[in-house]
Coordinates of N, CA, C and O in Angstrom, one line a residue:
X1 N 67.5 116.6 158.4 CA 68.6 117.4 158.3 C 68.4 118.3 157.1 O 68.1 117.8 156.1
X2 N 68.7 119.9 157.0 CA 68.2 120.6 156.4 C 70.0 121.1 155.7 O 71.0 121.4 156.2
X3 N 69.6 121.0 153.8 CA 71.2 121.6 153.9 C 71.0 123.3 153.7 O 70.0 124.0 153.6
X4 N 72.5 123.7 153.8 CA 72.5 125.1 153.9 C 72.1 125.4 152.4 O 71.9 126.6 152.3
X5 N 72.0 124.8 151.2 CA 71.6 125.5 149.8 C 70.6 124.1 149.3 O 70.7 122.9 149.5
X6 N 69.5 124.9 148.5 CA 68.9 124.2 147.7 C 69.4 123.6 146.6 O 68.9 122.5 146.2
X7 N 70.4 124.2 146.1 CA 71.4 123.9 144.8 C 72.2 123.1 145.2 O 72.6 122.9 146.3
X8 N 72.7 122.4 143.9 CA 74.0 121.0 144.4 C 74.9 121.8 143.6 O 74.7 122.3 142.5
X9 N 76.0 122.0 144.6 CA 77.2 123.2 143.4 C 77.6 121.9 142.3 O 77.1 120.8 142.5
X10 N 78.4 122.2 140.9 CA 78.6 122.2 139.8 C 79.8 122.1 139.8 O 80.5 122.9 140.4
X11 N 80.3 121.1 139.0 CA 82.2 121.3 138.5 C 82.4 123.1 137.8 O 81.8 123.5 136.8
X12 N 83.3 123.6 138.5 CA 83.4 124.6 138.0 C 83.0 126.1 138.5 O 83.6 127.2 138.3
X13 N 81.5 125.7 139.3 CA 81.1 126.9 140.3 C 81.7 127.4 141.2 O 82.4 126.6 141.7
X14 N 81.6 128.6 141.8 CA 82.3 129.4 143.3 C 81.2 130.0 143.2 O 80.3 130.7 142.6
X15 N 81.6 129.0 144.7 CA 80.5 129.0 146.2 C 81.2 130.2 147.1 O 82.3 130.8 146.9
X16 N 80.2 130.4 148.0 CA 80.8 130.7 149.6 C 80.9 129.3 150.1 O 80.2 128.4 149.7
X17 N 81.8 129.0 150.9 CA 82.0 127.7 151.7 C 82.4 128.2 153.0 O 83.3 129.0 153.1
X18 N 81.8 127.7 154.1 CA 82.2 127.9 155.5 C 83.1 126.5 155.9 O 82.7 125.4 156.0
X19 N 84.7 127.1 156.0 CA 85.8 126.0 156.3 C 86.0 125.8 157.6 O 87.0 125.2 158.0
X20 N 84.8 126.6 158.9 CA 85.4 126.1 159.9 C 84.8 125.3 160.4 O 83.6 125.2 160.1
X21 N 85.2 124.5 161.3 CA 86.3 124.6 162.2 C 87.3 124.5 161.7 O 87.0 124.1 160.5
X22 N 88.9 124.6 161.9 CA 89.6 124.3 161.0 C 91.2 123.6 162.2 O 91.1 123.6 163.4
X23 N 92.1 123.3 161.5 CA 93.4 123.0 162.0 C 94.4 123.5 161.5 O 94.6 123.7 160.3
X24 N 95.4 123.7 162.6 CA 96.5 124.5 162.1 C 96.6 125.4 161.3 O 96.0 126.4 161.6
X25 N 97.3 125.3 159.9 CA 97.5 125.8 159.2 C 96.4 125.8 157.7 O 96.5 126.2 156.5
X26 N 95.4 125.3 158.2 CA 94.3 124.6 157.3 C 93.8 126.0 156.7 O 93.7 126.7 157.7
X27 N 93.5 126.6 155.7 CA 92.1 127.4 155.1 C 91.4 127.5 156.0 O 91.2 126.5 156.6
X28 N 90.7 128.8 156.5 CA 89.7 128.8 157.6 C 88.6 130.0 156.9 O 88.6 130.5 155.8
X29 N 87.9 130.1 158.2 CA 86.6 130.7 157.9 C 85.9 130.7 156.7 O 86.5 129.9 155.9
X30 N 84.7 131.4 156.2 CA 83.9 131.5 155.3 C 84.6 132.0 154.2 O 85.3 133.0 154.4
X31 N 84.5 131.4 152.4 CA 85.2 132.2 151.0 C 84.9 131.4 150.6 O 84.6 130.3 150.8
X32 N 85.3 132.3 149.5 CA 85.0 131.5 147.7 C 86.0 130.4 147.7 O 87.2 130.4 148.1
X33 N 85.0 128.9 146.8 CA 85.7 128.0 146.7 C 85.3 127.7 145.0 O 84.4 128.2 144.5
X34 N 85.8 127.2 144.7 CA 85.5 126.2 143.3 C 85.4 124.9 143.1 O 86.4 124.2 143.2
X35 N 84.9 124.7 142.9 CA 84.2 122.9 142.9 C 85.0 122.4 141.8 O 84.7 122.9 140.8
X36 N 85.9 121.6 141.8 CA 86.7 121.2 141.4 C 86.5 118.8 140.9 O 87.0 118.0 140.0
X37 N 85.7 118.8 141.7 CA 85.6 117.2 142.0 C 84.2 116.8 140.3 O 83.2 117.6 140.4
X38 N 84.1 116.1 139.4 CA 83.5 115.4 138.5 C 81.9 115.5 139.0 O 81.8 115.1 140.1
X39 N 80.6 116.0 138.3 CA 79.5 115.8 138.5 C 78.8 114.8 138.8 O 77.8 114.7 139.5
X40 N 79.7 113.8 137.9 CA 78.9 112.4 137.6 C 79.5 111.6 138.9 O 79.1 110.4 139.0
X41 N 80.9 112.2 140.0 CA 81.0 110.9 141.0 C 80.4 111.1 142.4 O 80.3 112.2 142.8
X42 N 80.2 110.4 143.0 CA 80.1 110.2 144.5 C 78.4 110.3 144.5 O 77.6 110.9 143.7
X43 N 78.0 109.3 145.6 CA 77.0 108.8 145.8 C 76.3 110.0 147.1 O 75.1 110.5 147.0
X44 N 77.2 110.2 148.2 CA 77.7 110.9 149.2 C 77.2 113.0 148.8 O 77.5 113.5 147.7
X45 N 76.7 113.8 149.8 CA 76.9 114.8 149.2 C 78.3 115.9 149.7 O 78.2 116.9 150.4
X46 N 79.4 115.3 149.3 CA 80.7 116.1 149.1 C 80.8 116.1 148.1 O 80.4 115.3 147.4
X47 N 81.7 117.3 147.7 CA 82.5 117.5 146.6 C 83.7 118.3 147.0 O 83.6 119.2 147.8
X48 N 85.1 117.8 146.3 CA 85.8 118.2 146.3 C 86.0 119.8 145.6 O 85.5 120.1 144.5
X49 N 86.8 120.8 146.5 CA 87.1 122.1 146.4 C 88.3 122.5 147.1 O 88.9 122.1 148.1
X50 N 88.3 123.7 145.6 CA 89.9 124.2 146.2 C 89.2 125.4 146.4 O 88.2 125.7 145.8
X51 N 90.0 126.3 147.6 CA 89.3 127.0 148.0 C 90.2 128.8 147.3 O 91.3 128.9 146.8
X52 N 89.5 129.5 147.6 CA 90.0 130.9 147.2 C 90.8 132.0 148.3 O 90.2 132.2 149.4
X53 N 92.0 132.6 148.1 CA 92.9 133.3 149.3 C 93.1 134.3 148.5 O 93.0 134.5 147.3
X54 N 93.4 135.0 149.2 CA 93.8 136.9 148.6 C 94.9 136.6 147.8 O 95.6 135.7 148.1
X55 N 95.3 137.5 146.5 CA 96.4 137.0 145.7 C 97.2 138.3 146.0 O 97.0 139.5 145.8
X56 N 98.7 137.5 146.7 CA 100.0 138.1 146.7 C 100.8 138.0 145.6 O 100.6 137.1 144.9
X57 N 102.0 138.9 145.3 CA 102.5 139.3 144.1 C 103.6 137.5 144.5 O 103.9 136.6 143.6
X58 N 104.0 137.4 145.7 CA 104.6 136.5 145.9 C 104.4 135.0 145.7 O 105.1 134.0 146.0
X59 N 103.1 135.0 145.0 CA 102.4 133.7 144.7 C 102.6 132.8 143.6 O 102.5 131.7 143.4
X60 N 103.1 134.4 142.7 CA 103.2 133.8 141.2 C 104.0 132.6 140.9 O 103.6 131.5 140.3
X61 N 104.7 132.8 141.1 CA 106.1 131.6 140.7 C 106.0 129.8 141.6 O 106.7 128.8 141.7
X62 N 104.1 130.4 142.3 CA 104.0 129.1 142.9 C 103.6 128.1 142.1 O 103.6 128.8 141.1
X63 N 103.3 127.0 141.7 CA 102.3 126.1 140.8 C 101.1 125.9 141.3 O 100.3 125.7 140.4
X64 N 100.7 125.8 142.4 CA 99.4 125.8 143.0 C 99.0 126.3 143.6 O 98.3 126.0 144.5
X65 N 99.2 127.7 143.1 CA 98.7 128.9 143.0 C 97.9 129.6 141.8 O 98.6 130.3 141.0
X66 N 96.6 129.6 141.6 CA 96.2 129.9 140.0 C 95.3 131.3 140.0 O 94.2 131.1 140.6
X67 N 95.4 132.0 139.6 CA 95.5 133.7 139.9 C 94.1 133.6 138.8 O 94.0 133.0 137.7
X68 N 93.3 134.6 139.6 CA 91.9 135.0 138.9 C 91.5 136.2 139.3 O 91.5 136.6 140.5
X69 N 91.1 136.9 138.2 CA 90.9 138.1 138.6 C 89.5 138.4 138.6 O 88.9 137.9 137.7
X70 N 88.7 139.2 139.5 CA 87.4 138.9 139.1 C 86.8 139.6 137.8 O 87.5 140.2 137.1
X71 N 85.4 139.3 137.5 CA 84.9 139.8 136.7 C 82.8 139.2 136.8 O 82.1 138.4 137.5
X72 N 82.6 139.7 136.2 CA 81.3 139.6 136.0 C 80.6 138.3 136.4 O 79.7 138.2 137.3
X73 N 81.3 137.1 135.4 CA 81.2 135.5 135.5 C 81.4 135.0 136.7 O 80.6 134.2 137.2
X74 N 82.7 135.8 137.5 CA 82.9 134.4 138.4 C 82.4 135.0 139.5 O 82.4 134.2 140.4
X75 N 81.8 136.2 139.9 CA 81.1 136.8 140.8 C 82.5 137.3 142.1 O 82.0 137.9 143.1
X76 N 83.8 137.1 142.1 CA 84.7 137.7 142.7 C 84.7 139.0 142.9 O 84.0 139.7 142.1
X77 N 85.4 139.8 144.2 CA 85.0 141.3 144.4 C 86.8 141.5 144.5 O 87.3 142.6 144.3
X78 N 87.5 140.4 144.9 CA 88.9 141.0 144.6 C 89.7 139.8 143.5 O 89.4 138.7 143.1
X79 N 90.9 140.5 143.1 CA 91.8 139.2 142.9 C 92.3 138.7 143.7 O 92.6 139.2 144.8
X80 N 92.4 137.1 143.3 CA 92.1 136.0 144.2 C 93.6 135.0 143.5 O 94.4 135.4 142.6
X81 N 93.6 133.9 144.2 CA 94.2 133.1 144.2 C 93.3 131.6 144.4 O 92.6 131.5 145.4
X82 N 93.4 130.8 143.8 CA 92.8 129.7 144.0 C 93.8 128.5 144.6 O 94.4 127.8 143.8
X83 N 93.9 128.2 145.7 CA 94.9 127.1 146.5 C 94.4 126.1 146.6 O 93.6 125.7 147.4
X84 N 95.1 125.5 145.2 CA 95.0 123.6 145.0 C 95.8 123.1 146.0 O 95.4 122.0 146.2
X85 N 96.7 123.3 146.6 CA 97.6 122.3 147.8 C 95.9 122.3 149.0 O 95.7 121.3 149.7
X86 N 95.3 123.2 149.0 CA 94.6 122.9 149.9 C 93.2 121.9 149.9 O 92.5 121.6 150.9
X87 N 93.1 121.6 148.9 CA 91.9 120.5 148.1 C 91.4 120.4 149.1 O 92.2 120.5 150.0
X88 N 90.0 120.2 149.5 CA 89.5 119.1 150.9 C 88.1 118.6 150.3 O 87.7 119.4 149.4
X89 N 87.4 117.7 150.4 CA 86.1 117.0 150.3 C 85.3 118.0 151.1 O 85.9 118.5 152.0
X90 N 84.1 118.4 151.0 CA 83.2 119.1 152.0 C 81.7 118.4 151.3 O 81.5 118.2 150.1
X91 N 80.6 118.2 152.4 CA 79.6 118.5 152.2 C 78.7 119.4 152.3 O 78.7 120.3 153.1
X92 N 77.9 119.1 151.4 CA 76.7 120.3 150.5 C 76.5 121.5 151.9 O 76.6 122.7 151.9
X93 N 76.1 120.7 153.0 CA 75.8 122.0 153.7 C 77.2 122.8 154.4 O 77.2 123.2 155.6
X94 N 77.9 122.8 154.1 CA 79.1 124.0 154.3 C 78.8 124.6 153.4 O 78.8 125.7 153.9
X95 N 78.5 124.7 151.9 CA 78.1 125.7 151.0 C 76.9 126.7 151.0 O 75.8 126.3 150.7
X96 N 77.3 128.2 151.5 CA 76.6 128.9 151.8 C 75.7 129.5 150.3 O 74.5 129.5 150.4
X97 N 76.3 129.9 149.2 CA 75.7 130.1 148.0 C 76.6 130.6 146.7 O 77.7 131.3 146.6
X98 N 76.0 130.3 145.9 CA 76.7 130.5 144.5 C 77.2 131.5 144.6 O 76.8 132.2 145.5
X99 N 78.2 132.1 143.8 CA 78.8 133.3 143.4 C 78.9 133.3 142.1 O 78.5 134.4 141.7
X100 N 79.4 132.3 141.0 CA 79.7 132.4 140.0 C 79.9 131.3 139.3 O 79.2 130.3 139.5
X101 N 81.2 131.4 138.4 CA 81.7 130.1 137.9 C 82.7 130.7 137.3 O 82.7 131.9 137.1
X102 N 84.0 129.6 137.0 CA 84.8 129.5 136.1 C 84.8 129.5 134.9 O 84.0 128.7 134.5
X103 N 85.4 130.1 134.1 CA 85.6 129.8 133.1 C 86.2 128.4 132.5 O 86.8 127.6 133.3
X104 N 86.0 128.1 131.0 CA 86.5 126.6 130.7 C 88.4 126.7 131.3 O 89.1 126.1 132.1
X105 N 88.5 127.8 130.3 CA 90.0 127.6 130.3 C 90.7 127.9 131.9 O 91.6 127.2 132.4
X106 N 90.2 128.7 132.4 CA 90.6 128.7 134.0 C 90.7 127.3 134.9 O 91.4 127.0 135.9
X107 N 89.3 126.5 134.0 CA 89.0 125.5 134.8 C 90.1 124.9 134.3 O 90.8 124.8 135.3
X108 N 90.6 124.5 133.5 CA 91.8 123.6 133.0 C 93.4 124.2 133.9 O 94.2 123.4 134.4
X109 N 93.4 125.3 133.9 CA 94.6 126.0 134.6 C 94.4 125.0 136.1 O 95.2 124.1 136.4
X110 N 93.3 125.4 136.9 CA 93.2 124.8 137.8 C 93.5 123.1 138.0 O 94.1 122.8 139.0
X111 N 93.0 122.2 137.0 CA 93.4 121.0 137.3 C 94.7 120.9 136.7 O 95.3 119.8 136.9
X112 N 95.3 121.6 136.1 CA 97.0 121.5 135.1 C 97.5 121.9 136.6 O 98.7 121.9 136.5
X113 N 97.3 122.1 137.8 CA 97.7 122.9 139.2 C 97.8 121.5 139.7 O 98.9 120.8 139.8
X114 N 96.2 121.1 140.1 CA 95.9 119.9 140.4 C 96.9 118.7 140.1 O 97.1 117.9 141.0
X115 N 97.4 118.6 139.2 CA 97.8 117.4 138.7 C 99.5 117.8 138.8 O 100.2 116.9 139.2
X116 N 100.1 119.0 138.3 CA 101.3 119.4 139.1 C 102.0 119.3 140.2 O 103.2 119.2 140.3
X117 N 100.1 119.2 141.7 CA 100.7 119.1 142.9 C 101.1 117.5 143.4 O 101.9 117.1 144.3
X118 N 100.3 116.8 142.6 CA 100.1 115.4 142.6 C 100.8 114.1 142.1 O 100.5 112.9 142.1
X119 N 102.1 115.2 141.4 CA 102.8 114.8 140.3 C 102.1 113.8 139.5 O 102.2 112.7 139.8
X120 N 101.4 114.0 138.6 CA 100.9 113.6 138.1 C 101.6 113.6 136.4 O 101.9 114.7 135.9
X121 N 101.8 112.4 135.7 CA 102.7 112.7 134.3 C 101.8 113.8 133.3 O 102.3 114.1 132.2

């Protein structure tokens, strides 16, 4: 079995990720995701990701909604939205290829999201 990238994505990188097939109301088709899940866990090749949606002015006041704008780093071509309610596990070959990465502090926005949705203390 052949995966779709030579590379194992990284806590912190945005991929292309192909989300389909999908259900209902689920994230669909091919976009930028962010690897979100610890380097050092899982034996298995998934990693957890939140994935990337077009950013509406209506999003702001969401909490798991975390607004990025592109730039050089993260390899984005619009502003985005990063949707932690949508987390899912994927393996390596749904990952079509790198785009970029997060920054530290973005990366922290994103799990302060994470852990918001999760009620987490």
């Amino acid at each position: 079995m052949s995966r779709a990238s030579p590379a194992t994505p990284r806590r912190g990188e945005i991929w292309l990720v192909n989300f389909s097939p999908t259900v209902g109301a689920e994230i669909q088709k091919t976009r930028p995701a962010v690897v979100v899940s610890s380097d050092a866990v899982g034996r298995l090749p998934i990693k957890l990701i939140a994935p990337f949606t077009d950013w509406k002015e209506y999003f702001a006041p969401n909490m798991w909604h975390v607004r990025i704008v592109p730039d050089a780093t993260n390899g984005l071509t619009k502003e985005s939205a990063v949707d932690t309610l949508q987390l899912r596990g994927m393996d390596r070959q749904r990952f079509v290829r790198k785009l970029g990465q997060v920054s530290p502090s973005m990366m922290e926005e994103i799990v302060l999201a994470i852990a918001a949705i999760i009620e987490y203390p």
